[in-house]
Amino acid sequence: MSRSDPARVFGQTAETPGRAATPPIDGPVPSVHLRLKQATRLDHETVDQAMSGFDLTDRDAYGAFLQLNHTAMIALRPHWRAADAVDFDALVEALAADLAALGLRPSPPADPLAGRIDGLGLSYVVRGSRLGSRILRRRVGPGLPTAYLDLRLGEPWARLLDQLTARGTADPDDTTALIAGARATFAVYERLARPMAAAA
């Protein structure tokens, strides 16, 4: 089975154009975005490694990839921000359409998540994952449906970065819940990906 490049499966693989690169350790205090990125780096890499087991040229493996993403979005839905609902509902609908085109049904719902996940931290992970969608789209086998990977979100990534900045400006110390929310979101994908990728 061929495998995807794990460094590019889950998006957020390059600096956003027009945004400053990582400053030196003895430089200015890192932005909220940079602190979040650094704090979740290992979580991101773990998910990328787990997701790399899906061969998107294979119909069955690609179907499992879509089911995983659908299951994750449904599990996370109670924790979405209202501001994300339109875009995230569109992702769920696109996933359902692709699954239907493959003659597949969504996987059974995952167990409910314990506690509350910070919505902005969740949004950082889900919206960040879309940055790699064009790369993944090129790896999909011919004739397979791609509504999910083709979908462009209405809210740009730069707006999410502005929201992170605004939150850091309002309370520079309020990063614990944000980081925990992002890590919890990565954990949902990792927990679902490992057994499904192994089966695929």
PDB file of C-alpha atoms in Angstrom:
ATOM      1  CA  MET A   1       0.000   0.000   0.000  1.00  0.00           C
ATOM      2  CA  SER A   2       1.342   3.418  -0.852  1.00  0.00           C
ATOM      3  CA  ARG A   3       1.270   5.995   1.928  1.00  0.00           C
ATOM      4  CA  SER A   4       0.715   9.733   1.977  1.00  0.00           C
ATOM      5  CA  ASP A   5       3.509  12.043   3.050  1.00  0.00           C
ATOM      6  CA  PRO A   6       2.781  12.360   6.787  1.00  0.00           C
ATOM      7  CA  ALA A   7       4.155  15.882   6.877  1.00  0.00           C
ATOM      8  CA  ARG A   8       1.372  17.088   4.623  1.00  0.00           C
ATOM      9  CA  VAL A   9      -1.726  15.097   5.530  1.00  0.00           C
ATOM     10  CA  PHE A  10      -3.300  17.389   8.110  1.00  0.00           C
ATOM     11  CA  GLY A  11      -2.531  20.858   6.769  1.00  0.00           C
ATOM     12  CA  GLN A  12      -0.722  23.755   8.410  1.00  0.00           C
ATOM     13  CA  THR A  13       2.501  22.733   6.701  1.00  0.00           C
ATOM     14  CA  ALA A  14       3.816  26.158   5.767  1.00  0.00           C
ATOM     15  CA  GLU A  15       3.835  29.682   7.096  1.00  0.00           C
ATOM     16  CA  THR A  16       0.855  31.711   5.927  1.00  0.00           C
ATOM     17  CA  PRO A  17       1.921  34.250   3.267  1.00  0.00           C
ATOM     18  CA  GLY A  18       2.450  37.641   4.818  1.00  0.00           C
ATOM     19  CA  ARG A  19       2.863  36.218   8.325  1.00  0.00           C
ATOM     20  CA  ALA A  20       6.116  36.422  10.231  1.00  0.00           C
ATOM     21  CA  ALA A  21       8.295  33.339  10.461  1.00  0.00           C
ATOM     22  CA  THR A  22       9.186  31.751  13.803  1.00  0.00           C
ATOM     23  CA  PRO A  23      11.190  34.273  15.830  1.00  0.00           C
ATOM     24  CA  PRO A  24      14.415  33.314  17.634  1.00  0.00           C
ATOM     25  CA  ILE A  25      14.058  32.050  21.183  1.00  0.00           C
ATOM     26  CA  ASP A  26      15.560  35.262  22.587  1.00  0.00           C
ATOM     27  CA  GLY A  27      13.411  37.470  20.338  1.00  0.00           C
ATOM     28  CA  PRO A  28       9.960  38.969  20.889  1.00  0.00           C
ATOM     29  CA  VAL A  29       7.241  37.126  22.790  1.00  0.00           C
ATOM     30  CA  PRO A  30       5.694  34.633  20.310  1.00  0.00           C
ATOM     31  CA  SER A  31       2.227  35.333  18.940  1.00  0.00           C
ATOM     32  CA  VAL A  32      -0.739  33.317  20.181  1.00  0.00           C
ATOM     33  CA  HIS A  33      -0.712  31.434  16.880  1.00  0.00           C
ATOM     34  CA  LEU A  34       2.948  30.553  17.230  1.00  0.00           C
ATOM     35  CA  ARG A  35       2.564  29.494  20.855  1.00  0.00           C
ATOM     36  CA  LEU A  36      -0.389  27.309  19.873  1.00  0.00           C
ATOM     37  CA  LYS A  37       1.512  25.814  16.947  1.00  0.00           C
ATOM     38  CA  GLN A  38       4.539  25.034  19.116  1.00  0.00           C
ATOM     39  CA  ALA A  39       2.455  23.585  21.954  1.00  0.00           C
ATOM     40  CA  THR A  40       0.585  21.213  19.604  1.00  0.00           C
ATOM     41  CA  ARG A  41       3.455  20.280  17.295  1.00  0.00           C
ATOM     42  CA  LEU A  42       3.773  16.722  18.611  1.00  0.00           C
ATOM     43  CA  ASP A  43      -0.004  16.228  18.549  1.00  0.00           C
ATOM     44  CA  HIS A  44      -0.059  17.405  14.936  1.00  0.00           C
ATOM     45  CA  GLU A  45       2.785  15.083  13.970  1.00  0.00           C
ATOM     46  CA  THR A  46       1.083  12.137  15.685  1.00  0.00           C
ATOM     47  CA  VAL A  47      -2.127  12.708  13.730  1.00  0.00           C
ATOM     48  CA  ASP A  48      -0.218  13.145  10.475  1.00  0.00           C
ATOM     49  CA  GLN A  49       1.528   9.832  11.066  1.00  0.00           C
ATOM     50  CA  ALA A  50      -1.747   8.066  11.829  1.00  0.00           C
ATOM     51  CA  MET A  51      -3.477   9.595   8.783  1.00  0.00           C
ATOM     52  CA  SER A  52      -0.607   8.645   6.477  1.00  0.00           C
ATOM     53  CA  GLY A  53      -1.872   5.055   6.476  1.00  0.00           C
ATOM     54  CA  PHE A  54      -4.712   5.889   4.074  1.00  0.00           C
ATOM     55  CA  ASP A  55      -3.981   5.235   0.393  1.00  0.00           C
ATOM     56  CA  LEU A  56      -6.231   7.793  -1.289  1.00  0.00           C
ATOM     57  CA  THR A  57      -5.904   6.064  -4.655  1.00  0.00           C
ATOM     58  CA  ASP A  58      -7.672   3.002  -3.238  1.00  0.00           C
ATOM     59  CA  ARG A  59     -11.466   3.173  -3.166  1.00  0.00           C
ATOM     60  CA  ASP A  60     -11.876   1.350   0.148  1.00  0.00           C
ATOM     61  CA  ALA A  61      -9.093   3.245   1.917  1.00  0.00           C
ATOM     62  CA  TYR A  62     -10.379   6.552   0.590  1.00  0.00           C
ATOM     63  CA  GLY A  63     -13.864   5.663   1.837  1.00  0.00           C
ATOM     64  CA  ALA A  64     -12.405   4.944   5.269  1.00  0.00           C
ATOM     65  CA  PHE A  65     -10.629   8.321   5.185  1.00  0.00           C
ATOM     66  CA  LEU A  66     -13.939  10.065   4.471  1.00  0.00           C
ATOM     67  CA  GLN A  67     -15.745   8.095   7.188  1.00  0.00           C
ATOM     68  CA  LEU A  68     -13.073   9.055   9.711  1.00  0.00           C
ATOM     69  CA  ASN A  69     -13.422  12.755   8.936  1.00  0.00           C
ATOM     70  CA  HIS A  70     -17.220  12.570   9.048  1.00  0.00           C
ATOM     71  CA  THR A  71     -17.181  10.748  12.385  1.00  0.00           C
ATOM     72  CA  ALA A  72     -14.722  13.264  13.840  1.00  0.00           C
ATOM     73  CA  MET A  73     -16.762  16.274  12.751  1.00  0.00           C
ATOM     74  CA  ILE A  74     -19.956  14.813  14.210  1.00  0.00           C
ATOM     75  CA  ALA A  75     -18.182  13.982  17.491  1.00  0.00           C
ATOM     76  CA  LEU A  76     -16.875  17.538  17.692  1.00  0.00           C
ATOM     77  CA  ARG A  77     -20.138  19.231  16.672  1.00  0.00           C
ATOM     78  CA  PRO A  78     -21.362  19.969  20.250  1.00  0.00           C
ATOM     79  CA  HIS A  79     -18.174  22.011  20.713  1.00  0.00           C
ATOM     80  CA  TRP A  80     -18.302  24.076  17.514  1.00  0.00           C
ATOM     81  CA  ARG A  81     -18.477  27.831  17.825  1.00  0.00           C
ATOM     82  CA  ALA A  82     -21.552  29.442  16.306  1.00  0.00           C
ATOM     83  CA  ALA A  83     -19.185  31.332  13.996  1.00  0.00           C
ATOM     84  CA  ASP A  84     -17.983  28.026  12.520  1.00  0.00           C
ATOM     85  CA  ALA A  85     -21.359  26.357  12.031  1.00  0.00           C
ATOM     86  CA  VAL A  86     -21.944  27.302   8.377  1.00  0.00           C
ATOM     87  CA  ASP A  87     -18.494  26.219   7.208  1.00  0.00           C
ATOM     88  CA  PHE A  88     -18.379  23.087   9.337  1.00  0.00           C
ATOM     89  CA  ASP A  89     -21.901  22.015   8.321  1.00  0.00           C
ATOM     90  CA  ALA A  90     -20.753  22.386   4.718  1.00  0.00           C
ATOM     91  CA  LEU A  91     -17.816  20.043   5.432  1.00  0.00           C
ATOM     92  CA  VAL A  92     -20.154  17.460   6.957  1.00  0.00           C
ATOM     93  CA  GLU A  93     -22.508  17.697   3.971  1.00  0.00           C
ATOM     94  CA  ALA A  94     -19.640  17.327   1.510  1.00  0.00           C
ATOM     95  CA  LEU A  95     -18.353  14.269   3.373  1.00  0.00           C
ATOM     96  CA  ALA A  96     -21.833  12.728   3.357  1.00  0.00           C
ATOM     97  CA  ALA A  97     -22.143  13.397  -0.390  1.00  0.00           C
ATOM     98  CA  ASP A  98     -18.806  11.712  -1.126  1.00  0.00           C
ATOM     99  CA  LEU A  99     -19.707   8.725   1.017  1.00  0.00           C
ATOM    100  CA  ALA A 100     -23.061   8.394  -0.739  1.00  0.00           C
ATOM    101  CA  ALA A 101     -21.323   8.547  -4.129  1.00  0.00           C
ATOM    102  CA  LEU A 102     -19.177   5.616  -2.996  1.00  0.00           C
ATOM    103  CA  GLY A 103     -22.226   3.713  -1.779  1.00  0.00           C
ATOM    104  CA  LEU A 104     -21.075   4.028   1.833  1.00  0.00           C
ATOM    105  CA  ARG A 105     -22.821   5.097   4.996  1.00  0.00           C
ATOM    106  CA  PRO A 106     -21.213   7.224   7.706  1.00  0.00           C
ATOM    107  CA  SER A 107     -19.561   5.238  10.488  1.00  0.00           C
ATOM    108  CA  PRO A 108     -21.462   4.847  13.775  1.00  0.00           C
ATOM    109  CA  PRO A 109     -21.102   7.906  16.025  1.00  0.00           C
ATOM    110  CA  ALA A 110     -18.052   8.015  18.259  1.00  0.00           C
ATOM    111  CA  ASP A 111     -18.461   8.053  22.033  1.00  0.00           C
ATOM    112  CA  PRO A 112     -19.404  11.521  23.339  1.00  0.00           C
ATOM    113  CA  LEU A 113     -16.440  13.625  24.371  1.00  0.00           C
ATOM    114  CA  ALA A 114     -16.013  14.268  28.069  1.00  0.00           C
ATOM    115  CA  GLY A 115     -15.827  17.866  29.224  1.00  0.00           C
ATOM    116  CA  ARG A 116     -15.885  21.008  27.131  1.00  0.00           C
ATOM    117  CA  ILE A 117     -13.489  21.716  24.253  1.00  0.00           C
ATOM    118  CA  ASP A 118     -12.441  25.289  23.592  1.00  0.00           C
ATOM    119  CA  GLY A 119     -14.159  26.232  20.324  1.00  0.00           C
ATOM    120  CA  LEU A 120     -11.368  28.431  19.008  1.00  0.00           C
ATOM    121  CA  GLY A 121      -8.794  25.729  19.657  1.00  0.00           C
ATOM    122  CA  LEU A 122     -11.047  23.263  17.825  1.00  0.00           C
ATOM    123  CA  SER A 123     -11.455  25.677  14.919  1.00  0.00           C
ATOM    124  CA  TYR A 124      -7.684  26.105  14.673  1.00  0.00           C
ATOM    125  CA  VAL A 125      -7.285  22.372  14.049  1.00  0.00           C
ATOM    126  CA  VAL A 126     -10.220  21.863  11.682  1.00  0.00           C
ATOM    127  CA  ARG A 127      -9.587  24.999   9.618  1.00  0.00           C
ATOM    128  CA  GLY A 128      -5.865  24.350   9.628  1.00  0.00           C
ATOM    129  CA  SER A 129      -6.441  20.875   8.226  1.00  0.00           C
ATOM    130  CA  ARG A 130      -7.990  22.464   5.140  1.00  0.00           C
ATOM    131  CA  LEU A 131      -4.665  24.050   4.199  1.00  0.00           C
ATOM    132  CA  GLY A 132      -3.512  20.672   2.904  1.00  0.00           C
ATOM    133  CA  SER A 133      -6.719  19.782   1.036  1.00  0.00           C
ATOM    134  CA  ARG A 134      -5.391  20.695  -2.411  1.00  0.00           C
ATOM    135  CA  ILE A 135      -2.373  18.457  -1.928  1.00  0.00           C
ATOM    136  CA  LEU A 136      -4.595  15.580  -0.847  1.00  0.00           C
ATOM    137  CA  ARG A 137      -6.949  16.236  -3.768  1.00  0.00           C
ATOM    138  CA  ARG A 138      -4.142  15.514  -6.218  1.00  0.00           C
ATOM    139  CA  ARG A 139      -3.574  12.127  -4.567  1.00  0.00           C
ATOM    140  CA  VAL A 140      -7.144  10.873  -4.897  1.00  0.00           C
ATOM    141  CA  GLY A 141      -7.654   8.075  -7.370  1.00  0.00           C
ATOM    142  CA  PRO A 142      -9.349   8.836 -10.688  1.00  0.00           C
ATOM    143  CA  GLY A 143     -13.131   8.676 -10.665  1.00  0.00           C
ATOM    144  CA  LEU A 144     -13.452   9.006  -6.885  1.00  0.00           C
ATOM    145  CA  PRO A 145     -15.717  11.779  -5.522  1.00  0.00           C
ATOM    146  CA  THR A 146     -13.958  14.823  -4.095  1.00  0.00           C
ATOM    147  CA  ALA A 147     -16.642  17.218  -2.816  1.00  0.00           C
ATOM    148  CA  TYR A 148     -14.974  17.284   0.609  1.00  0.00           C
ATOM    149  CA  LEU A 149     -11.455  18.037  -0.606  1.00  0.00           C
ATOM    150  CA  ASP A 150     -12.721  20.503  -3.224  1.00  0.00           C
ATOM    151  CA  LEU A 151     -14.763  22.529  -0.738  1.00  0.00           C
ATOM    152  CA  ARG A 152     -13.466  26.016   0.037  1.00  0.00           C
ATOM    153  CA  LEU A 153     -14.498  27.437   3.391  1.00  0.00           C
ATOM    154  CA  GLY A 154     -16.203  30.797   3.494  1.00  0.00           C
ATOM    155  CA  GLU A 155     -14.041  32.156   6.310  1.00  0.00           C
ATOM    156  CA  PRO A 156     -10.376  32.570   5.324  1.00  0.00           C
ATOM    157  CA  TRP A 157      -7.528  31.183   7.440  1.00  0.00           C
ATOM    158  CA  ALA A 158      -6.222  34.718   7.993  1.00  0.00           C
ATOM    159  CA  ARG A 159      -9.413  35.576   9.890  1.00  0.00           C
ATOM    160  CA  LEU A 160      -8.826  32.696  12.287  1.00  0.00           C
ATOM    161  CA  LEU A 161      -5.309  34.028  12.912  1.00  0.00           C
ATOM    162  CA  ASP A 162      -6.782  37.464  13.611  1.00  0.00           C
ATOM    163  CA  GLN A 163      -9.172  35.884  16.117  1.00  0.00           C
ATOM    164  CA  LEU A 164      -6.262  34.198  17.869  1.00  0.00           C
ATOM    165  CA  THR A 165      -4.468  37.534  18.038  1.00  0.00           C
ATOM    166  CA  ALA A 166      -7.558  39.270  19.405  1.00  0.00           C
ATOM    167  CA  ARG A 167      -7.924  36.666  22.121  1.00  0.00           C
ATOM    168  CA  GLY A 168      -4.273  36.984  23.088  1.00  0.00           C
ATOM    169  CA  THR A 169      -4.593  40.757  23.197  1.00  0.00           C
ATOM    170  CA  ALA A 170      -7.661  40.591  25.443  1.00  0.00           C
ATOM    171  CA  ASP A 171      -5.954  38.214  27.878  1.00  0.00           C
ATOM    172  CA  PRO A 172      -2.298  37.313  27.121  1.00  0.00           C
ATOM    173  CA  ASP A 173      -2.379  34.529  29.727  1.00  0.00           C
ATOM    174  CA  ASP A 174      -5.519  32.880  28.324  1.00  0.00           C
ATOM    175  CA  THR A 175      -3.825  30.169  26.295  1.00  0.00           C
ATOM    176  CA  THR A 176      -4.288  27.115  28.513  1.00  0.00           C
ATOM    177  CA  ALA A 177      -7.860  26.400  27.378  1.00  0.00           C
ATOM    178  CA  LEU A 178      -6.984  27.239  23.784  1.00  0.00           C
ATOM    179  CA  ILE A 179      -4.093  24.778  23.703  1.00  0.00           C
ATOM    180  CA  ALA A 180      -6.124  22.130  25.526  1.00  0.00           C
ATOM    181  CA  GLY A 181      -8.934  22.534  23.002  1.00  0.00           C
ATOM    182  CA  ALA A 182      -6.592  22.088  20.055  1.00  0.00           C
ATOM    183  CA  ARG A 183      -4.916  19.074  21.645  1.00  0.00           C
ATOM    184  CA  ALA A 184      -8.285  17.472  22.439  1.00  0.00           C
ATOM    185  CA  THR A 185      -9.334  17.955  18.815  1.00  0.00           C
ATOM    186  CA  PHE A 186      -6.149  16.392  17.483  1.00  0.00           C
ATOM    187  CA  ALA A 187      -6.739  13.503  19.906  1.00  0.00           C
ATOM    188  CA  VAL A 188     -10.175  12.808  18.395  1.00  0.00           C
ATOM    189  CA  TYR A 189      -8.654  12.417  14.931  1.00  0.00           C
ATOM    190  CA  GLU A 190      -5.750  10.334  16.218  1.00  0.00           C
ATOM    191  CA  ARG A 191      -8.029   7.999  18.173  1.00  0.00           C
ATOM    192  CA  LEU A 192     -10.208   7.383  15.121  1.00  0.00           C
ATOM    193  CA  ALA A 193      -7.380   7.218  12.585  1.00  0.00           C
ATOM    194  CA  ARG A 194      -5.200   4.499  14.037  1.00  0.00           C
ATOM    195  CA  PRO A 195      -7.602   1.536  13.853  1.00  0.00           C
ATOM    196  CA  MET A 196      -9.204   2.715  10.597  1.00  0.00           C
ATOM    197  CA  ALA A 197      -5.863   3.267   8.853  1.00  0.00           C
ATOM    198  CA  ALA A 198      -4.649  -0.136   9.978  1.00  0.00           C
ATOM    199  CA  ALA A 199      -7.796  -1.757   8.567  1.00  0.00           C
ATOM    200  CA  ALA A 200      -7.514   0.229   5.333  1.00  0.00           C
TER     201      ALA A 200
END
